[in-house]
XYZ file of C-alpha atoms in Angstrom:
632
model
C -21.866 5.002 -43.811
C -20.756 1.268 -42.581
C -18.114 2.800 -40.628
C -20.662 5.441 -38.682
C -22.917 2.838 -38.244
C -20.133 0.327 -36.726
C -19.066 2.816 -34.546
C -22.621 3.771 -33.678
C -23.221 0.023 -32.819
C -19.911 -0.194 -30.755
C -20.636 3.006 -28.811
C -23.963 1.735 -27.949
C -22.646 -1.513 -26.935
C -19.857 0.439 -24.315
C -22.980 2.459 -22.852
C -25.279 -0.775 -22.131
C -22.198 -2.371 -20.844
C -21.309 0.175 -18.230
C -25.236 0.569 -17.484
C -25.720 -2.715 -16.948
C -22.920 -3.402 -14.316
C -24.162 -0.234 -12.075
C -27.622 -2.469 -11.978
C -28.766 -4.409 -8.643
C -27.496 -8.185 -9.988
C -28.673 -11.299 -8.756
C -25.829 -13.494 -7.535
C -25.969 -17.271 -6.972
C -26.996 -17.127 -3.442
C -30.220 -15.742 -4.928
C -28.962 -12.191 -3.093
C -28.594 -8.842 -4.922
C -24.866 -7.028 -4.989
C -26.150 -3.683 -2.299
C -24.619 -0.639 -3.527
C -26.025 2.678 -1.925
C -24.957 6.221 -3.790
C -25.131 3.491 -7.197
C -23.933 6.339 -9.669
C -20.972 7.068 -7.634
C -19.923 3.317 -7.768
C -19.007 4.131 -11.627
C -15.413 4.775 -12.192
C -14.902 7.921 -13.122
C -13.107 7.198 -16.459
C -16.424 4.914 -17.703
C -17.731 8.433 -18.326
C -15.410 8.677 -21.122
C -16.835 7.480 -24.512
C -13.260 6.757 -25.379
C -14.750 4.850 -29.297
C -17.192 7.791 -29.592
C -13.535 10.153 -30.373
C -13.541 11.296 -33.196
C -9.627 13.734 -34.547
C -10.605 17.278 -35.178
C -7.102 19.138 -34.611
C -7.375 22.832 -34.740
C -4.636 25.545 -35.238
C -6.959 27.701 -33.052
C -6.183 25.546 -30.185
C -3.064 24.542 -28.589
C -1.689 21.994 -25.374
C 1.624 22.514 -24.450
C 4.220 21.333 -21.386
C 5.257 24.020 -19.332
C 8.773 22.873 -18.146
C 11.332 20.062 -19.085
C 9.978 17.155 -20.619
C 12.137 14.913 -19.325
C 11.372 13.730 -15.720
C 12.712 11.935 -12.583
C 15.886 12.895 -13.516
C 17.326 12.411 -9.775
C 15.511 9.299 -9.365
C 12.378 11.089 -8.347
C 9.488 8.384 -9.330
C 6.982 10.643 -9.473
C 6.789 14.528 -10.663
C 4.093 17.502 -11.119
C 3.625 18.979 -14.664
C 2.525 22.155 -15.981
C 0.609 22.194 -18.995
C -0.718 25.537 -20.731
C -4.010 25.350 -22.548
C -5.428 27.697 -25.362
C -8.998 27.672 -26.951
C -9.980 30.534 -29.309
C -13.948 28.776 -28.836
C -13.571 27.259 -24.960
C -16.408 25.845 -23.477
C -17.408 24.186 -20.098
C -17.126 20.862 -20.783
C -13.481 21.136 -22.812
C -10.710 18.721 -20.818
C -7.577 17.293 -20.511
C -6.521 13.494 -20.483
C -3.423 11.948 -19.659
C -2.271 8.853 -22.194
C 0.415 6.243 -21.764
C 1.823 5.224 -23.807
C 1.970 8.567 -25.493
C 1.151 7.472 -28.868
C -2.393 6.646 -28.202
C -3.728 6.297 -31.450
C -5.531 2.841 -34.018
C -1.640 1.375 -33.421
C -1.837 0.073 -30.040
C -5.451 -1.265 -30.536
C -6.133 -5.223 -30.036
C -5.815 -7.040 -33.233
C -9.148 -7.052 -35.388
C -11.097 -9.287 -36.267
C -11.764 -9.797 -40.481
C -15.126 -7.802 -40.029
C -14.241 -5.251 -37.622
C -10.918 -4.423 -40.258
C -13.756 -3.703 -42.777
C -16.062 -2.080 -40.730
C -13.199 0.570 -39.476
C -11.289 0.830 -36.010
C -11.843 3.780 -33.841
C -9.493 6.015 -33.831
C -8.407 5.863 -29.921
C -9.345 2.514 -28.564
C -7.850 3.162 -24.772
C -8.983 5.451 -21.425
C -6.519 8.044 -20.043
C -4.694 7.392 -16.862
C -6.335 10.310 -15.862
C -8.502 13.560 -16.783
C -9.322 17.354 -15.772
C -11.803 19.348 -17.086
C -10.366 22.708 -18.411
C -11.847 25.141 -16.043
C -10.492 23.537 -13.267
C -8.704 26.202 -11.454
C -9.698 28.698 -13.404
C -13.588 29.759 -13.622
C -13.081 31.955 -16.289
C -11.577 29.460 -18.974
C -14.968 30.164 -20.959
C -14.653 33.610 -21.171
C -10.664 33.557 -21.864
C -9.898 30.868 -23.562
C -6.697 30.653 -21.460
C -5.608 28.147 -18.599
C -3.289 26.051 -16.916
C -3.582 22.722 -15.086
C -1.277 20.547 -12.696
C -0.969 17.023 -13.086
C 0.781 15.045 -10.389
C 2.635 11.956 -12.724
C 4.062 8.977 -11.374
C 6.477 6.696 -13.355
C 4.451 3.668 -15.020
C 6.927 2.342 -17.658
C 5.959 4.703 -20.895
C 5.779 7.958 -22.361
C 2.862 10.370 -21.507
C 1.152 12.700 -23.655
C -1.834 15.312 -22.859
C -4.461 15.469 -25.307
C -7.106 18.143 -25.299
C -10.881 17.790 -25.951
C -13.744 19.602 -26.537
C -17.025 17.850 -26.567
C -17.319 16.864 -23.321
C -16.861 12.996 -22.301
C -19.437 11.986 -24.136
C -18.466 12.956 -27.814
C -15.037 14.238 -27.395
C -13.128 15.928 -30.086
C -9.652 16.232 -29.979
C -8.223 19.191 -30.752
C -4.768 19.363 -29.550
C -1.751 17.194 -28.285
C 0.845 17.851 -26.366
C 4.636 16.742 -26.887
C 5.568 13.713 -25.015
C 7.295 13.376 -21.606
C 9.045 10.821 -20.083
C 10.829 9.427 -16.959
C 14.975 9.285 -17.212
C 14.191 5.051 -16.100
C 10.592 4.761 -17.026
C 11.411 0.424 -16.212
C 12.835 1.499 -12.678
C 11.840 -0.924 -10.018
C 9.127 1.034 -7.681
C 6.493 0.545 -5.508
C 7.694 -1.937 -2.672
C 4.890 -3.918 -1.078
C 5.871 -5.709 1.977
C 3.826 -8.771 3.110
C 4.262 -11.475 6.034
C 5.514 -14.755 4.594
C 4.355 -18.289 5.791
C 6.459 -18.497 8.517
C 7.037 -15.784 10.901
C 10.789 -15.143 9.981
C 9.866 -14.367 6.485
C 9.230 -11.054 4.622
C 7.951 -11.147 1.479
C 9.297 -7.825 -0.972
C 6.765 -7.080 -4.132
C 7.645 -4.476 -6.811
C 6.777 -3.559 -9.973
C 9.157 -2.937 -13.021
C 9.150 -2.500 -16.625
C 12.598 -5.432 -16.474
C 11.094 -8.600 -17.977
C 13.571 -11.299 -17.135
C 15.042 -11.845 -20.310
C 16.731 -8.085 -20.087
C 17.623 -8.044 -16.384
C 17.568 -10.645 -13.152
C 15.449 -8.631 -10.409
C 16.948 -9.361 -6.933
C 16.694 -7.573 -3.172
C 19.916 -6.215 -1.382
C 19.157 -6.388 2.006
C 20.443 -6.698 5.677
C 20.640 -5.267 9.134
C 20.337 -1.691 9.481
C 23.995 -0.489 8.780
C 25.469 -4.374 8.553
C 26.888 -5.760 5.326
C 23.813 -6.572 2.705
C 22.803 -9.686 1.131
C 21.175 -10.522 -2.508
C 17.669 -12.726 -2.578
C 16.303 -13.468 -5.465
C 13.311 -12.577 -6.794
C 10.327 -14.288 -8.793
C 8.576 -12.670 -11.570
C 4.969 -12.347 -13.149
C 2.752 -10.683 -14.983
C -0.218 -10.853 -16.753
C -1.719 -10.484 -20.361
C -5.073 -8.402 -21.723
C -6.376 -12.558 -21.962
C -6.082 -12.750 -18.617
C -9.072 -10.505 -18.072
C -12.598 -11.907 -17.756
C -14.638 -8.915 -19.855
C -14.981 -5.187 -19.875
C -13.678 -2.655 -19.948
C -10.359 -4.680 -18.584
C -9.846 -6.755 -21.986
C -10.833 -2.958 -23.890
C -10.617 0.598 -23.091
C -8.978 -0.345 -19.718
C -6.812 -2.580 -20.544
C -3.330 -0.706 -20.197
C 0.295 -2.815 -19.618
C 0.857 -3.897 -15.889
C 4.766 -4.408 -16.722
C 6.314 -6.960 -14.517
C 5.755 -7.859 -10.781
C 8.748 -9.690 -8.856
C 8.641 -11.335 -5.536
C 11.232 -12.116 -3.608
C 11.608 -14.010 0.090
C 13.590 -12.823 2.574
C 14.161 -15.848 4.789
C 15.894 -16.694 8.031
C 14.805 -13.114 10.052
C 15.541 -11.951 13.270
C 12.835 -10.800 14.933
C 12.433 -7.360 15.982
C 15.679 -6.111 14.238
C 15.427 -3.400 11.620
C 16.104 -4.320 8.330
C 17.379 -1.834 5.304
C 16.678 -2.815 1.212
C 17.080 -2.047 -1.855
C 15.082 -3.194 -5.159
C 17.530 -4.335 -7.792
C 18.208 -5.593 -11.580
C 20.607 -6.865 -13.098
C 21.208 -5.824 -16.854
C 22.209 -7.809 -19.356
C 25.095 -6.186 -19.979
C 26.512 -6.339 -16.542
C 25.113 -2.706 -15.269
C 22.814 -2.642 -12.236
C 19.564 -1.078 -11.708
C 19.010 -0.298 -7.757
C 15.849 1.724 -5.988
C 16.669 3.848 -3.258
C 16.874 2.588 0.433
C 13.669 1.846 2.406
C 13.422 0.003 5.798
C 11.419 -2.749 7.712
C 11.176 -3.912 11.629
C 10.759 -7.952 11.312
C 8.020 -9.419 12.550
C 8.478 -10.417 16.426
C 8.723 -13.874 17.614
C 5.441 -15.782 17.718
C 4.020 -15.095 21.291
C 6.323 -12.856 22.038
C 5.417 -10.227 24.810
C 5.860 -7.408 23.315
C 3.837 -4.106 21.954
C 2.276 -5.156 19.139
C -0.339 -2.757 17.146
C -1.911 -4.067 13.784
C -4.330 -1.131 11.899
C -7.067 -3.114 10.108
C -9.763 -1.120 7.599
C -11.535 -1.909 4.200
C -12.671 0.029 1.204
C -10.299 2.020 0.179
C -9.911 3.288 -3.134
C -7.636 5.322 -4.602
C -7.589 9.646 -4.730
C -5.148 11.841 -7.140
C -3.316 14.721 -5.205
C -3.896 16.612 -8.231
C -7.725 16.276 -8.174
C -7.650 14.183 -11.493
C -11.117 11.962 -11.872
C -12.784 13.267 -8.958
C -15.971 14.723 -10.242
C -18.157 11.997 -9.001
C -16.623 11.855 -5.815
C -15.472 8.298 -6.629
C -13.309 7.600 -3.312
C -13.500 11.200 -1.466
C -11.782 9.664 1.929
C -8.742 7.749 0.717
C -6.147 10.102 0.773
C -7.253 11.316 4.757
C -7.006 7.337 5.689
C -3.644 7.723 3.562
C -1.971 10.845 5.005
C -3.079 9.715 8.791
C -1.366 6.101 8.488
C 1.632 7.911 7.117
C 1.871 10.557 10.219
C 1.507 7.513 12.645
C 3.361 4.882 10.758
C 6.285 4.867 14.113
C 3.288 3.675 15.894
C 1.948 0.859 13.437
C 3.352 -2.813 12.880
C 1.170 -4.251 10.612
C -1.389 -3.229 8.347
C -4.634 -5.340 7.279
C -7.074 -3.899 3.940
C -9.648 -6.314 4.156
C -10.967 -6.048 0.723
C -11.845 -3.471 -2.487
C -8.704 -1.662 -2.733
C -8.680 0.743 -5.412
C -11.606 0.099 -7.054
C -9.814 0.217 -10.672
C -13.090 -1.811 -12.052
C -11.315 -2.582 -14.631
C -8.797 0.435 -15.536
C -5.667 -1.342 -14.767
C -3.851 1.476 -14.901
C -5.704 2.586 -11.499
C -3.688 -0.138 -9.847
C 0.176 1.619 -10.497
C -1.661 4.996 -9.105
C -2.841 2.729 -5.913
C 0.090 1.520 -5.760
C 1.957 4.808 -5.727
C -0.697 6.227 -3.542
C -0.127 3.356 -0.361
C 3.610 3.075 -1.371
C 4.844 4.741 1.683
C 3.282 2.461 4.003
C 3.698 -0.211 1.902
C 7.423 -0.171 1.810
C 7.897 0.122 5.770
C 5.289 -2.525 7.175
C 3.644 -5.591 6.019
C 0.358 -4.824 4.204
C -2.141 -7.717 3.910
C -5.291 -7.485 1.953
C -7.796 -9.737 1.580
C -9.902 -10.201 -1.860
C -13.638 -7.817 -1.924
C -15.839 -7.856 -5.087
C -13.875 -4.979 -6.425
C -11.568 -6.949 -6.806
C -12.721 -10.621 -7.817
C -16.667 -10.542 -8.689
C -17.396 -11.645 -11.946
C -20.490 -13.898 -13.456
C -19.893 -17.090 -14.757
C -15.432 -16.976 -13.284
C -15.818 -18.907 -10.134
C -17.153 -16.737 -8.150
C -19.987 -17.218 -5.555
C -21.141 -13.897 -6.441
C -22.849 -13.421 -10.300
C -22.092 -9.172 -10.632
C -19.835 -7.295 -12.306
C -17.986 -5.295 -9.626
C -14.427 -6.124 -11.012
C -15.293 -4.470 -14.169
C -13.549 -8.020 -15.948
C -10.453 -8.177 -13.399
C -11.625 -11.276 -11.740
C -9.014 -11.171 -9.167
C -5.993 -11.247 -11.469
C -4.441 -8.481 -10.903
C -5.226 -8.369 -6.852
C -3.676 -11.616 -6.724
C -0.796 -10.687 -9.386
C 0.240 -7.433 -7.758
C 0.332 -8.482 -3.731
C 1.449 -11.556 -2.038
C -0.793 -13.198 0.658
C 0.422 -16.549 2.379
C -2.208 -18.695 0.701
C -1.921 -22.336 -0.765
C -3.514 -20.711 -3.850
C -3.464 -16.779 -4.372
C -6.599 -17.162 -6.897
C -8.186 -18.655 -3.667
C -7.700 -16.115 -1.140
C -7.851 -16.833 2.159
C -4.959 -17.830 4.412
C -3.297 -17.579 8.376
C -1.097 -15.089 9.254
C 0.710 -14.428 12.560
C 1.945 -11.517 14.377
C 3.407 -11.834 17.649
C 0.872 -12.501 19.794
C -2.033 -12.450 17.250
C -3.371 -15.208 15.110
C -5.413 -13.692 12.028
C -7.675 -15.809 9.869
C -8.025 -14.216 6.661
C -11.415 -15.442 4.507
C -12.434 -14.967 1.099
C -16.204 -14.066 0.699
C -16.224 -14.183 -3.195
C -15.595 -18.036 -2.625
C -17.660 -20.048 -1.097
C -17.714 -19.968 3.029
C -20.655 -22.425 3.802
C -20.159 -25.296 5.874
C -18.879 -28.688 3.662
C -16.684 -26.301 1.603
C -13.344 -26.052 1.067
C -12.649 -22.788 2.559
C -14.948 -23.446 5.716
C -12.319 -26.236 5.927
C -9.609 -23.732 6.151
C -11.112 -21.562 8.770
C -11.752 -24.399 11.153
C -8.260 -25.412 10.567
C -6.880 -21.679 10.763
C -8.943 -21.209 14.303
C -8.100 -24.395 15.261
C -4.049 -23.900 15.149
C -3.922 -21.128 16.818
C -1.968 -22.011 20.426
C -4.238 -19.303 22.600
C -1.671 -19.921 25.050
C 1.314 -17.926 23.309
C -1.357 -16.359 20.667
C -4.558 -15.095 22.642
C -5.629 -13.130 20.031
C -7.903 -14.626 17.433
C -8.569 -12.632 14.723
C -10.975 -13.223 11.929
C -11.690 -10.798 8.849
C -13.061 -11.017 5.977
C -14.770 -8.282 3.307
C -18.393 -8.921 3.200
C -20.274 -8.819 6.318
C -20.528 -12.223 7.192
C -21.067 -11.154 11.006
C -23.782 -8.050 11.671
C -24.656 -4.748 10.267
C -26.977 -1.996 10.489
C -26.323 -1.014 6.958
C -29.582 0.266 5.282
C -29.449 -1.971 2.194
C -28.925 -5.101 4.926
C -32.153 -4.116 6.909
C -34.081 -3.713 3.863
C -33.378 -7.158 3.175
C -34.356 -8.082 6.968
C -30.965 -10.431 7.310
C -28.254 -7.457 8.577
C -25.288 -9.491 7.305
C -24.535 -10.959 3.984
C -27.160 -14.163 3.710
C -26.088 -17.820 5.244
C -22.995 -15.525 6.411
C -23.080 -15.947 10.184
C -25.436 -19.080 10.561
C -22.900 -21.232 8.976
C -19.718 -19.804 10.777
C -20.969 -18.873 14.294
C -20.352 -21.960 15.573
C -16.799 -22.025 14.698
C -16.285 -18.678 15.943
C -18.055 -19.943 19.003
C -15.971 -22.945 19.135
C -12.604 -21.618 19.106
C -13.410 -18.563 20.901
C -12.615 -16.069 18.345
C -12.073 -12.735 19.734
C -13.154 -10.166 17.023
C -14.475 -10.267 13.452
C -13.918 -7.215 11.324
C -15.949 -6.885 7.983
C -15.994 -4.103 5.047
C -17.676 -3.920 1.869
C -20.077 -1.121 4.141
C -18.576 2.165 4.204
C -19.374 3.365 7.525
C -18.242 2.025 11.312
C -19.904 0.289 13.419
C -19.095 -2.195 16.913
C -21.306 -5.090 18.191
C -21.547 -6.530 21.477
C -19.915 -9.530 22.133
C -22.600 -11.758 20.600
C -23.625 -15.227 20.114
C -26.907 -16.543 18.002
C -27.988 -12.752 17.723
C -27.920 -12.324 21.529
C -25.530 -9.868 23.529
C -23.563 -12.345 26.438
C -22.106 -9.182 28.133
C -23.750 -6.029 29.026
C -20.077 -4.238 29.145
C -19.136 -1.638 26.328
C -15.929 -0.273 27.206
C -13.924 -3.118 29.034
C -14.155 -6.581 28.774
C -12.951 -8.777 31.481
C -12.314 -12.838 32.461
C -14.362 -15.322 30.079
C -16.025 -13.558 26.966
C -18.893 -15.837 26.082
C -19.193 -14.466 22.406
C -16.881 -12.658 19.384
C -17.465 -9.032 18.949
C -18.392 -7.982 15.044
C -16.799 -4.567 13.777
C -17.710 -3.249 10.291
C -14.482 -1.278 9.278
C -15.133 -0.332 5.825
C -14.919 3.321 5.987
C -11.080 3.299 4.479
C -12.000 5.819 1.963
C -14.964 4.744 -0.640
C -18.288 7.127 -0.486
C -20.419 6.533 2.805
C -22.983 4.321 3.495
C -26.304 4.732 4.919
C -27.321 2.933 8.152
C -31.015 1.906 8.648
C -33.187 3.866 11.235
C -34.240 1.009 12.915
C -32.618 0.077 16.339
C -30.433 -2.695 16.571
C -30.315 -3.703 19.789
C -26.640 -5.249 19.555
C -24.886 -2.167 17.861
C -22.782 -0.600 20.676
C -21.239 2.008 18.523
C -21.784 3.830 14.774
C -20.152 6.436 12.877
C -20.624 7.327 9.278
C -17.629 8.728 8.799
C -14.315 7.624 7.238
C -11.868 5.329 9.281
C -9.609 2.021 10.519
C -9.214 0.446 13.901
C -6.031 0.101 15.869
C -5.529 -2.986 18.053
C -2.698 -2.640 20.481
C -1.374 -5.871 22.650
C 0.414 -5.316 25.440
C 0.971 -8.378 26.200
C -0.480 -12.101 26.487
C -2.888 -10.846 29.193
C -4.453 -6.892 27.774
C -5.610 -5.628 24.121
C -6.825 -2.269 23.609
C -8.724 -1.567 20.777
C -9.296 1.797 18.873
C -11.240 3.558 16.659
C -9.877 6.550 14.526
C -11.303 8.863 12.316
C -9.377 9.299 9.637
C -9.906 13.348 9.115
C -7.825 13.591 12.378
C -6.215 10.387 14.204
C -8.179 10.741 17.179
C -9.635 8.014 18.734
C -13.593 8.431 19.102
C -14.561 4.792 19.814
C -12.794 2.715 22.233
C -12.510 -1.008 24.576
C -9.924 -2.828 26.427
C -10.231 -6.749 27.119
C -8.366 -8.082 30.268
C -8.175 -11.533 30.878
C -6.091 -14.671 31.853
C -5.071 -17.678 29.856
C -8.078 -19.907 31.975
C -10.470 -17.948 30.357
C -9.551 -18.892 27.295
C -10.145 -22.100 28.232
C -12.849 -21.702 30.211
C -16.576 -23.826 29.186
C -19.090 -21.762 26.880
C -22.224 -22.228 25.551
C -21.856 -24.782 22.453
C -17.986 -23.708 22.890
C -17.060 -26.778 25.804
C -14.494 -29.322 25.553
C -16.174 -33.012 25.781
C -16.127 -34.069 29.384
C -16.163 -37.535 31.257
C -17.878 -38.403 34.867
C -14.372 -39.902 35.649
C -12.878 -38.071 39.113
């Protein structure tokens, strides 16, 4: 009876836990975290009442792999899987979830406390990677009893298992397990992520393995394209179920993030293409090696050349094989995917300002983002910048007082890529292209004027030589700029509040040329704008001085759609509510064009160009002039 009543208690507990962080929250600005579409902000596996399992095996029912159990056997790192299903009593709400390790039971549990050992554990005390309901593909599973599924696998360092349910995902049975399967390497390195160092002639390499350094030395073979290869070594991390700020990322979705190397590849050329290869050294002498991907180094700063940087936020992740999607979670992410991939020849840098897959806490969500972005990933520097998906958390630092990160609290964002900050738990930090100058800001720190980060952006605008660099770029994930955003015109401020009235006169100052924003899932352009006034009447080319910084919203990467308000903002140019990024493209010192494309097709549907010479950089503004004398 103890035991029933524990696990009643715990069950309960897990509910008000995962209803409580889908609540409007005050934060410590005295603002509440705006979420439109708030059930669909739930990950998909918090449905599953993962303590609330209870084992009832049946001979009547059976799960079983259809195919070789034994996968990536020509280095493929990831694979689909058959799996047969029989029910002699289906019903709509039987399914399918994927566990890895593949022994999922009471044995790979947290240690107990004294009362909870005498109380009783559950008997499964960790979420799937991922789950399909039964009837899937096949509408008449009820009536049959009989079905298959796909599941698209990637290789995450373990075992797998399927395990079938009846119940439903909110008092599943299980009823059946399958027999494992397994990658030939399940440690292989994978997963290259490619990031701009501190200096221009550096490219950073980040990869995750299951090698901690104590079995094998991780290292990069790299080189010109078709020119003898070098070795760099490589740094490595990882982090620990401690690590984690609450739930469900210290409980059910808590799963082993393996081990993350870095490595610095120094000295580059710029504009040559570079091949690599992710390797490890064994302990016995053998080496591990990845296949061969490529890079283009970054060209020399204020170099005239063509230079186009993609820059979007909100993400998320999508499964190919329709895993996890019955909410809708992130319906758009695999479009903004597939169309980066087609145009990728056309693409030098990539910028994800902010909530990237929206694990929430299921850190096995990030190896599946991971996977997902791996192809552009591997083949051009991709920057991110920190959202509240990834770092929000009350009472951890944060400016913000939710529970977006479902108990991350920025470790693994800041574990997993490499940014060129001082301090990756404080991320914001420069980063140079060519002929652009970003400024990358962290809005779950604090931005107001007198901190330390407002320090950094005044410094960051302030280095930037407009003269080889004309192109000032500012991002960040909340809107700290202008929205129309429905939840933002409810509240009567259309931005985050104290956003723009403490930075507007820095991005007055220094004449910054654009800020993009997420965190709103839709598109939309302002006018060149200063103290909530348009200074140009132009829309679709700008020309000679610019007397403010034009705001974009580009959070439409993938997550569900926001609303806008009805109301009429007179400085919105453009809108879309639709999924999407923006391409600039410098052509040189002197033109920018900028673009932006839906993500359904690649087309361009919104669009400007800026012309202008390096005097009107220079030129006097309003509250933007250079301290003058009556000397002649």
């Amino acid at each position: 009876m103890r035991n029933k009543l524990y696990l009643f208690l715990l069950l309960l507990s897990l509910i008000n836990s995962v209803h409580v962080s889908s609540q409007e929250k005050y934060n410590s600005l005295g603002e509440h975290e705006h979420h439109d579409h708030i059930g669909q902000m739930e990950h998909p596996l918090s449905g599953i009442q993962i303590h609330n399992i209870v084992v009832a095996l049946s001979k009547s029912a059976s799960i079983k792999v259809d195919g070789p159990t034994l996968l990536g056997s020509k280095g493929e790192d990831f694979e689909w899987v058959t799996i047969n299903l029989r029910n002699a009593e289906p019903s709509q709400d039987d399914w399918v979830g994927v566990f890895s390790p593949a022994n999922f039971n009471e044995s790979i549990c947290p240690p107990q406390t004294s009362k909870e050992k005498q109380s009783g554990a559950p008997f499964i005390c960790t979420a799937p990677l991922k789950f399909k309901f039964a009837n899937y593909s096949n509408v008449k599973y009820t009536k049959t009893g009989k079905t298959s599924l796909k599941f698209r696998l990637i290789n995450q360092r373990g075992d797998f298992s399927f395990a079938f349910f009846s119940g439903g995902l909110e008092n599943p049975k299980l009823i059946s397990v399958s027999k494992y399967v397994t990658f030939s390497n399940p440690k292989a390195p994978l997963y290259p992520r490619l990031a701009l160092g501190k200096s221009w002639d550096i490219m950073t390499v980040t990869w995750t393995s299951g090698y901690n350094i104590d079995e094998a030395v991780p290292f990069v073979e790299w080189g010109w394209k078709g020119q003898v290869q070098q070795r760099s070594p490589a740094g490595t991390l990882t982090f620990h179920r401690n690590s984690m700020c609450g739930s469900p990322a210290r409980t059910v979705g808590w799963r082993d993030p393996g081990f993350i190397h870095t490595s610095f590849l120094k000295d580059l050329w710029p504009n040559v293409e570079y091949t690599y290869k992710l390797g490890h050294l064994i302990s016995d002498g053998s080496v591990v090696m990845s296949k061969q991907y490529s890079f283009k180094s970054p060209p020399f700063p204020g170099q005239e050349s063509l230079q186009r940087i993609v820059i979007f936020g909100d993400m998320g992740k999508q499964e190919r094989d329709g895993s996890n999607e019955y909410a809708d979670y992130q319906p758009g992410s695999l479009m903004t995917t597939d169309t980066l991939i087609k145009d990728l020849d056309n693409i030098d840098a990539v910028f994800l300002i902010g909530d990237l897959p929206y694990a929430n806490g299921y850190i096995s969500q990030w190896d599946q983002f991971t996977a997902q972005v791996e192809p552009i990933t591997s083949r051009v520097p991709f920057m991110i910048a920190s959202g509240n998906h990834e770092r929000t958390w009350e009472n951890s630092g944060s400016i913000y007082n939710g529970l977006d990160s479902g108990g991350e609290c920025g470790v693994p964002a800041e574990t997993l890529y490499y940014v060129p900050a001082e301090n990756r738990a404080k991320f914001w930090y420069a980063a140079d292209y060519g002929m652009f100058h970003f400024c990358i800001a962290d809005t779950e720190h604090d931005w107001r004027e007198g901190s330390e980060q407002y320090k950094f952006i005044e410094q960051c605008f302030a280095s930037a030589n407009r003269h080889k660099q004309p192109w000032l770029i500012f991002a960040a994930h909340r809107v700290l700029g202008y929205s129309s955003n429905e939840w933002y015109a409810n509240e009567g401020s259309f931005e985050e509040p104290m956003g723009r009235e403490h930075l507007q006169k820095l991005w007055q100052k220094y004449k910054v040329d654009m800020a993009f924003f997420g965190h709103v899932h839709n598109y939309e352009r302002v006018c060149p704008i200063y103290q909530n006034q348009c200074v140009s009447k132009e829309t679709s080319h700008y020309s000679g001085v610019v007397n403010g910084t034009i705001h974009v919203v580009v959070g439409g990467g993938g997550s569900h759609l926001s609303q806008f308000t009805t109301l009429n903002t007179r400085w919105s140019v453009f809108k879309d509510y639709d999924w999407g990024f923006v391409k600039l493209t410098a052509f040189n010192q002197s033109s920018l064009l900028f673009e932006y494309k839906k993500s359904k097709d690649g087309k361009v549907y919104d669009s400007f160009t800026i012309s202008r010479d390096y005097k009107d950089v220079l030129a006097c503004v309003h509250d933007g002039c250079e301290p003058t004398t009556l000397a002649n």
